[in-house]
CSV table of C-alpha atoms in Angstrom, one decimal:
chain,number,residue,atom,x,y,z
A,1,UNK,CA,106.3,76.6,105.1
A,2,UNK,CA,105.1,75.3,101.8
A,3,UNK,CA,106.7,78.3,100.0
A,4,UNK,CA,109.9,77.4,102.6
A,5,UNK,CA,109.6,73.7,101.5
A,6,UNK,CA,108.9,73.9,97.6
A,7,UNK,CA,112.2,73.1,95.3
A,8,UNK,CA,111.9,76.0,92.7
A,9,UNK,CA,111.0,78.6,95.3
A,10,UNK,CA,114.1,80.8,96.5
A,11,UNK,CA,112.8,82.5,99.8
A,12,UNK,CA,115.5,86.0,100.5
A,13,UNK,CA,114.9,86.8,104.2
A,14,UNK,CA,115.6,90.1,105.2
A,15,UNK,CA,116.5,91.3,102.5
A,16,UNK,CA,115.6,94.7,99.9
A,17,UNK,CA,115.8,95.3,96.3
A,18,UNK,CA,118.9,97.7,96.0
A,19,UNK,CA,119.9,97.4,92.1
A,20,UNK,CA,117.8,96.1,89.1
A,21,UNK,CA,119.5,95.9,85.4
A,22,UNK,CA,118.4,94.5,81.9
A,23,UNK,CA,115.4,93.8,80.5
A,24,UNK,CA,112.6,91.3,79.5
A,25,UNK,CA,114.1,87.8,79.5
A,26,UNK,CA,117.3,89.1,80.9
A,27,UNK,CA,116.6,91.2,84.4
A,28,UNK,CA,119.9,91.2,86.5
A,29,UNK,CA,118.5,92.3,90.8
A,30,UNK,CA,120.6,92.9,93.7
A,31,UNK,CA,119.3,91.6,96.7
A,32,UNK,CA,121.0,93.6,100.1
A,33,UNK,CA,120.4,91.9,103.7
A,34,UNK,CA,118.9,95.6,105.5
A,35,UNK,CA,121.0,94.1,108.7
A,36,UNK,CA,124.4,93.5,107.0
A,37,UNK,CA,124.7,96.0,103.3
A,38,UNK,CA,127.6,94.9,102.6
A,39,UNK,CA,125.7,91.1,102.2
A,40,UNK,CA,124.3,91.4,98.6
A,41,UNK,CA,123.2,88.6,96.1
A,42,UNK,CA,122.1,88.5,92.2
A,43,UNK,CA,119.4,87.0,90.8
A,44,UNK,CA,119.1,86.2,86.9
A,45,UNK,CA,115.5,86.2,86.1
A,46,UNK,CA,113.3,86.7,83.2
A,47,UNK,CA,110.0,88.5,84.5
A,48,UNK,CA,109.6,90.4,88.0
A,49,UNK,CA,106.2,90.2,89.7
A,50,UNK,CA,105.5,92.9,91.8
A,51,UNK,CA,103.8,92.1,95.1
A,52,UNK,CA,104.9,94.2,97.5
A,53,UNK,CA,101.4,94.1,99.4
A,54,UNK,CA,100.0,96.7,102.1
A,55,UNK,CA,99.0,97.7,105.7
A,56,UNK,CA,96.3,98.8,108.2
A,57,UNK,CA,96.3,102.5,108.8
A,58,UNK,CA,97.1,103.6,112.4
A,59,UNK,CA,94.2,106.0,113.7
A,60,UNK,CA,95.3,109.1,115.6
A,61,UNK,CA,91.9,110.1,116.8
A,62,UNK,CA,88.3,108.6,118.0
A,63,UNK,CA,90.7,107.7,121.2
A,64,UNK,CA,92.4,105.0,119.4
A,65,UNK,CA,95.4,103.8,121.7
A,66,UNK,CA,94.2,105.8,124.5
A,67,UNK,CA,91.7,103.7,125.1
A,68,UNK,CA,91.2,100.2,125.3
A,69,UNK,CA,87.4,99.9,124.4
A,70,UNK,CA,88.6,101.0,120.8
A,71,UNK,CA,90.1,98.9,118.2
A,72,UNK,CA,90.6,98.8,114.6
A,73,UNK,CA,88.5,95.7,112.1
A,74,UNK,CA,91.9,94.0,112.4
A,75,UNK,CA,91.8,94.2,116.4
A,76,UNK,CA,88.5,92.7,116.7
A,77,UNK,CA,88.9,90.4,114.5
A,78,UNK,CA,91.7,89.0,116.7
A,79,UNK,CA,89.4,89.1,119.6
A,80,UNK,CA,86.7,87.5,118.3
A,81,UNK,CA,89.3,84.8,117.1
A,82,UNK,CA,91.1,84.5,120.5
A,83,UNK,CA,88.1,84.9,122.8
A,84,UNK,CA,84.1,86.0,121.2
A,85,UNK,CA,82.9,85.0,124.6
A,86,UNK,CA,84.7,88.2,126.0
A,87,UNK,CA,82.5,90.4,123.7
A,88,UNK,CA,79.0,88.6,124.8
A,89,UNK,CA,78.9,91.2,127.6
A,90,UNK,CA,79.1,94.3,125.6
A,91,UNK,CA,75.8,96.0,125.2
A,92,UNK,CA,76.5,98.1,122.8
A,93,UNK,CA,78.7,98.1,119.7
A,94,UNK,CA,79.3,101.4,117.1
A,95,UNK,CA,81.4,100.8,113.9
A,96,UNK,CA,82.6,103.7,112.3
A,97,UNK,CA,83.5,103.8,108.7
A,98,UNK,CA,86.3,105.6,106.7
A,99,UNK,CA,88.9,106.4,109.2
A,100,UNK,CA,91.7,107.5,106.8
A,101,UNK,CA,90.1,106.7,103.8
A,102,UNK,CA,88.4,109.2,101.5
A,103,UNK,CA,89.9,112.4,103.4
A,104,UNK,CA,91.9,114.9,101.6
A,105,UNK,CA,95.3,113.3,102.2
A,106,UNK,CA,94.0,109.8,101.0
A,107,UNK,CA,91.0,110.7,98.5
A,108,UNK,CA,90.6,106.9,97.9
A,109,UNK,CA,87.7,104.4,99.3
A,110,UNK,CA,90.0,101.1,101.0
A,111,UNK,CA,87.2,99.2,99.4
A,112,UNK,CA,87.0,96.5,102.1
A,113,UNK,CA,85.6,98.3,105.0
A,114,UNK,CA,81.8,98.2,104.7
A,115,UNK,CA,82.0,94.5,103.9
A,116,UNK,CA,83.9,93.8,106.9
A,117,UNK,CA,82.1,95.9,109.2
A,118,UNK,CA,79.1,94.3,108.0
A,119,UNK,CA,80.6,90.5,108.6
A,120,UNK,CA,81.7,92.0,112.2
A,121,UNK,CA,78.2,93.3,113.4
A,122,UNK,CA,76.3,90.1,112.1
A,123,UNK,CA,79.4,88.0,114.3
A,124,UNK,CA,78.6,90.2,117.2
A,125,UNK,CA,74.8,89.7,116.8
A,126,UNK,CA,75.1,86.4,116.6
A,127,UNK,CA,77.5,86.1,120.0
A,128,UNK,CA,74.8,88.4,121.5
A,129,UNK,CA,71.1,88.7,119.9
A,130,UNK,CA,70.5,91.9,122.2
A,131,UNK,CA,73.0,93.7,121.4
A,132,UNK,CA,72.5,97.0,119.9
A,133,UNK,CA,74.9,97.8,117.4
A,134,UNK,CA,75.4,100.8,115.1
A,135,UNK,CA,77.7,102.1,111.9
A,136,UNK,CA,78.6,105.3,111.5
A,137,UNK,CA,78.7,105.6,107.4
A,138,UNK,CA,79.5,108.1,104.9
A,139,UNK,CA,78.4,105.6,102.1
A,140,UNK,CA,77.9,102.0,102.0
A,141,UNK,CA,79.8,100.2,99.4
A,142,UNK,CA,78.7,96.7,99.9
A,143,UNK,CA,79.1,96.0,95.5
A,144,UNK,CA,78.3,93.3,93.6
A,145,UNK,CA,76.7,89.9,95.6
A,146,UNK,CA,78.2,91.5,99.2
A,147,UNK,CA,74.8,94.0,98.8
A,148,UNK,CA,73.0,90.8,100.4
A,149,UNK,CA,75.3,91.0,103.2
A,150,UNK,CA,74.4,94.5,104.0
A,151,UNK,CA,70.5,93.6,103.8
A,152,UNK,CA,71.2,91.1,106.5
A,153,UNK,CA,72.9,92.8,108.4
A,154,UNK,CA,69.8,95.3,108.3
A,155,UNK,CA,66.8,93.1,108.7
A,156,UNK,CA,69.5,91.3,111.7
A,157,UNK,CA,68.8,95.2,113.4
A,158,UNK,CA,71.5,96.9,113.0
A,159,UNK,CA,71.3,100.7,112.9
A,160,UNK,CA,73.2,103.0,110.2
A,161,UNK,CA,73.6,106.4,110.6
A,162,UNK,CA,75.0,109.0,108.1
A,163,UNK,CA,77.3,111.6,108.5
A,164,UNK,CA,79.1,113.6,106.6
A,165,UNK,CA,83.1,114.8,106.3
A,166,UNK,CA,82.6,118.3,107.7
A,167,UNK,CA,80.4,116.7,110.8
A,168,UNK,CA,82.3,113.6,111.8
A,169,UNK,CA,81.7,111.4,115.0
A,170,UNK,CA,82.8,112.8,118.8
A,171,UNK,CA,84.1,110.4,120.8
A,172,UNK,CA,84.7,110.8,124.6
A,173,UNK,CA,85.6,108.8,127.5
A,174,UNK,CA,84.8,109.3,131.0
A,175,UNK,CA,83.1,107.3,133.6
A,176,UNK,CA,81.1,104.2,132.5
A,177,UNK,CA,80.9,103.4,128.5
A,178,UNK,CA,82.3,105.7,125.9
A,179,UNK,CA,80.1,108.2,124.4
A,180,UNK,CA,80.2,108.9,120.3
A,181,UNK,CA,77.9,111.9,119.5
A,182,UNK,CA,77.0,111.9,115.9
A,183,UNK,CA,74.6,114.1,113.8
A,184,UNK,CA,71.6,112.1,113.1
A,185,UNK,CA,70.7,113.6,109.0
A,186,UNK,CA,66.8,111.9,109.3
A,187,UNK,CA,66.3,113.5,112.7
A,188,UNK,CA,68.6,117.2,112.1
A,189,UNK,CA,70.0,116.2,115.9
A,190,UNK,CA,72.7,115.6,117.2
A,191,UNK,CA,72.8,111.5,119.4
A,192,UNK,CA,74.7,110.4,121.6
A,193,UNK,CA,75.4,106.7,121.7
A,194,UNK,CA,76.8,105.2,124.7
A,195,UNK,CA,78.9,102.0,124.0
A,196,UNK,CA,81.5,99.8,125.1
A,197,UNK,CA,82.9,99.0,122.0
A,198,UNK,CA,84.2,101.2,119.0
A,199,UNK,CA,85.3,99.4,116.0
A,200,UNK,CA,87.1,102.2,113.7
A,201,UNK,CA,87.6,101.1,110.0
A,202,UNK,CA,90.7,102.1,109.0
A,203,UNK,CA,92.1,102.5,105.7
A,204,UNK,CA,94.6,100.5,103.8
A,205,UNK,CA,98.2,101.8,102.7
A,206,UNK,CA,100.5,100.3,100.7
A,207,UNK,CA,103.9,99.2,102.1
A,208,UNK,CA,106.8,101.3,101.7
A,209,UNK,CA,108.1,100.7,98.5
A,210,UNK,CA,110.1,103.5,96.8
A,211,UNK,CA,113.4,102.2,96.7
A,212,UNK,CA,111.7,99.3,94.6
A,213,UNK,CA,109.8,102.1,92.2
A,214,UNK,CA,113.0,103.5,92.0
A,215,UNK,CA,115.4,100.5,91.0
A,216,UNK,CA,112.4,99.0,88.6
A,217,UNK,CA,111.8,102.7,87.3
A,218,UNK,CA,108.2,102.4,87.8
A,219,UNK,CA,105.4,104.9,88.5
A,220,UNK,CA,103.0,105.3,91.9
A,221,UNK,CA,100.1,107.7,92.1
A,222,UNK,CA,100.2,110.4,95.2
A,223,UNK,CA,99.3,108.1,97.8
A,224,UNK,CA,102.1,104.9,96.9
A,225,UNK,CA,100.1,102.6,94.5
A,226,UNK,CA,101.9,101.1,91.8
A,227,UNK,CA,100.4,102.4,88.6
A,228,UNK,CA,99.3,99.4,86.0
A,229,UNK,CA,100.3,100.1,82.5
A,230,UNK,CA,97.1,100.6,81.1
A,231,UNK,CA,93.3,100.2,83.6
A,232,UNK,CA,91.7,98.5,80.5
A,233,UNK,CA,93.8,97.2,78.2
A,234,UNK,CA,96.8,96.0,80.3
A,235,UNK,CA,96.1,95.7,84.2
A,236,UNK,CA,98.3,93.7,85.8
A,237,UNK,CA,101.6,95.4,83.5
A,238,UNK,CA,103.7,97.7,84.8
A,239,UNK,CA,105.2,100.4,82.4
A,240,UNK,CA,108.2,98.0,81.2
A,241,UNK,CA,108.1,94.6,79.4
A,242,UNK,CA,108.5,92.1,81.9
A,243,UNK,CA,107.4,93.7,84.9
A,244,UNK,CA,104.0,92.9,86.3
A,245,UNK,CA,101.9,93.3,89.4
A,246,UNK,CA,99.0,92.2,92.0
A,247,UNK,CA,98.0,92.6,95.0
A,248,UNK,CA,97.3,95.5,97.5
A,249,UNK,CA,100.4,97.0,95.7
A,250,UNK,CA,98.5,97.7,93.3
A,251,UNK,CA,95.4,99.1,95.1
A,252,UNK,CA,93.5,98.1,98.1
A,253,UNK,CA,90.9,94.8,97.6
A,254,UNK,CA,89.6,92.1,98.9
A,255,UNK,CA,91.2,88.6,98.9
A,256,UNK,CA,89.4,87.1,96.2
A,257,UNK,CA,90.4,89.7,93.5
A,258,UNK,CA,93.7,90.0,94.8
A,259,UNK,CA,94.1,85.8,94.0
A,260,UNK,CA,92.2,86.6,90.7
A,261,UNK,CA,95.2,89.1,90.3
A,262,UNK,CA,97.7,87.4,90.9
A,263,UNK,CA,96.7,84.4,88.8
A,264,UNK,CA,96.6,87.0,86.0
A,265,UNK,CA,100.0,88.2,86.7
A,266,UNK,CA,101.1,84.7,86.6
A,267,UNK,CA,99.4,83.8,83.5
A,268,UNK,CA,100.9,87.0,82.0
A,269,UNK,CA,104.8,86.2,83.3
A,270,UNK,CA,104.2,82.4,81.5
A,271,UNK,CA,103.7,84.3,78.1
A,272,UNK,CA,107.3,85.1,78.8
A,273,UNK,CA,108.7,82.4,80.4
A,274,UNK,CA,106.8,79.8,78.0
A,275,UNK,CA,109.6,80.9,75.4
A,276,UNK,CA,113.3,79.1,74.9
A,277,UNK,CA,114.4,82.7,73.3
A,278,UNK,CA,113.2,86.2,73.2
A,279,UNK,CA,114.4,88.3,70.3
């Protein structure tokens, strides 16, 4: 609503990127409504900022959406917003990490994950002090100041267990709780881990944006990010003068260095737009 609400904001619903022309201080878009094509706009701009943003992955194994003790971070995060009292009854708990993320087809770590799962056991230990409650890990990446979060979450009780790409989780269903079997590296066995709730981390994707890559003729690596122009030197520009990005377009992160992103981006597109005339 304030974006809606504010006077110099220009809000295009339903609508796509379908022609982009000129250059910095003098970009020329066409905006097409995806319901009506032959509904298009222009828009006369002087920078583009390149937010096109991202999305859960959608599991197709550990039983996810054929079973309805299974959810994704997202899904219990809407439980535990809607109704934590539901989950007090639970018993059991077992998180597993990298669902998606770091497998051949999608080499990179969503970044996220272990920082969320961790935030999710420690709300589930509070709701219920007795419940046991276990992640399934290929490697913790808890960086920077979250590292104190994971050594709560571990003097709090929760169990880790490693496993490895070639060796992943088994999950089955049957009668009573759901049963993940997992090879236990410290004890050279295979567990099995009765629960009712499985909490699957999956990885982050960026939205569908080639037509935009296309029209903007800018780069994405294999997987869909938009490539920055240089890592080091120039991280929020995109290949052309004038065209700059943030976000989980860019790759996936948390919240706080997606803001500190986009307030680069920002500060970047007012170099431009601080000017009366560009040469």
């Amino acid at each position: 609503n304030r974006v809606q609400e504010h006077k110099n904001i220009t809000v295009h619903f339903n609508s796509k990127v379908s022609g982009n022309a000129g250059f910095v201080g003098n970009f020329e878009t066409t905006l097409e409504n995806v319901k009506d094509p032959d509904q298009k706009s222009t828009v006369q701009h002087g920078v583009t900022v390149v937010a096109t943003g991202g999305k859960p992955f959608q599991p197709a194994e550990y039983l996810y959406g054929e079973d309805d003790r299974v959810f994704t971070h997202l899904d219990l995060d809407g439980l535990l917003k809607e109704n934590g009292s539901a989950l007090k009854k639970a018993e059991k708990a077992v998180f597993v990490q990298c669902v998606g993320s770091r497998e051949p087809e999608r080499p990179y770590c969503s970044k996220v994950c272990c920082t969320h799962s961790m935030e999710s056991a420690l709300k589930l230990k509070e709701l219920n002090p007795e419940m046991d409650v276990y992640i399934l890990y290929r490697d913790i990446r808890t960086y920077g100041f979250r590292e104190d979060l994971y050594k709560e979450t571990r003097e709090k009780g929760v169990f880790f267990i490693r496993y490895s790409l070639e060796n992943k989780p088994q999950v089955s269903n049957g009668d009573g709780p759901l049963k993940v079997q997992v090879h236990d590296p410290i004890l050279d066995r295979d567990v099995i881990i009765p629960t009712d709730l499985l909490v699957l981390a999956a990885a982050i994707l960026p939205n569908e944006a080639k037509e935009v890559a296309e029209n903007l003729k800018i780069g994405q690596n294999a997987e869909g990010f938009f490539l920055e122009a240089h890592a080091k030197l120039r991280p929020v520009d995109l290949g052309s003068d004038g065209l700059f990005l943030c976000g989980l377009a860019h790759y996936p992160k948390p919240i706080e260095e997606s803001i500190a992103q986009a307030q680069a981006s920002a500060a970047r597109a007012a170099t431009v737009l601080a000017k009366d005339i560009i040469t």
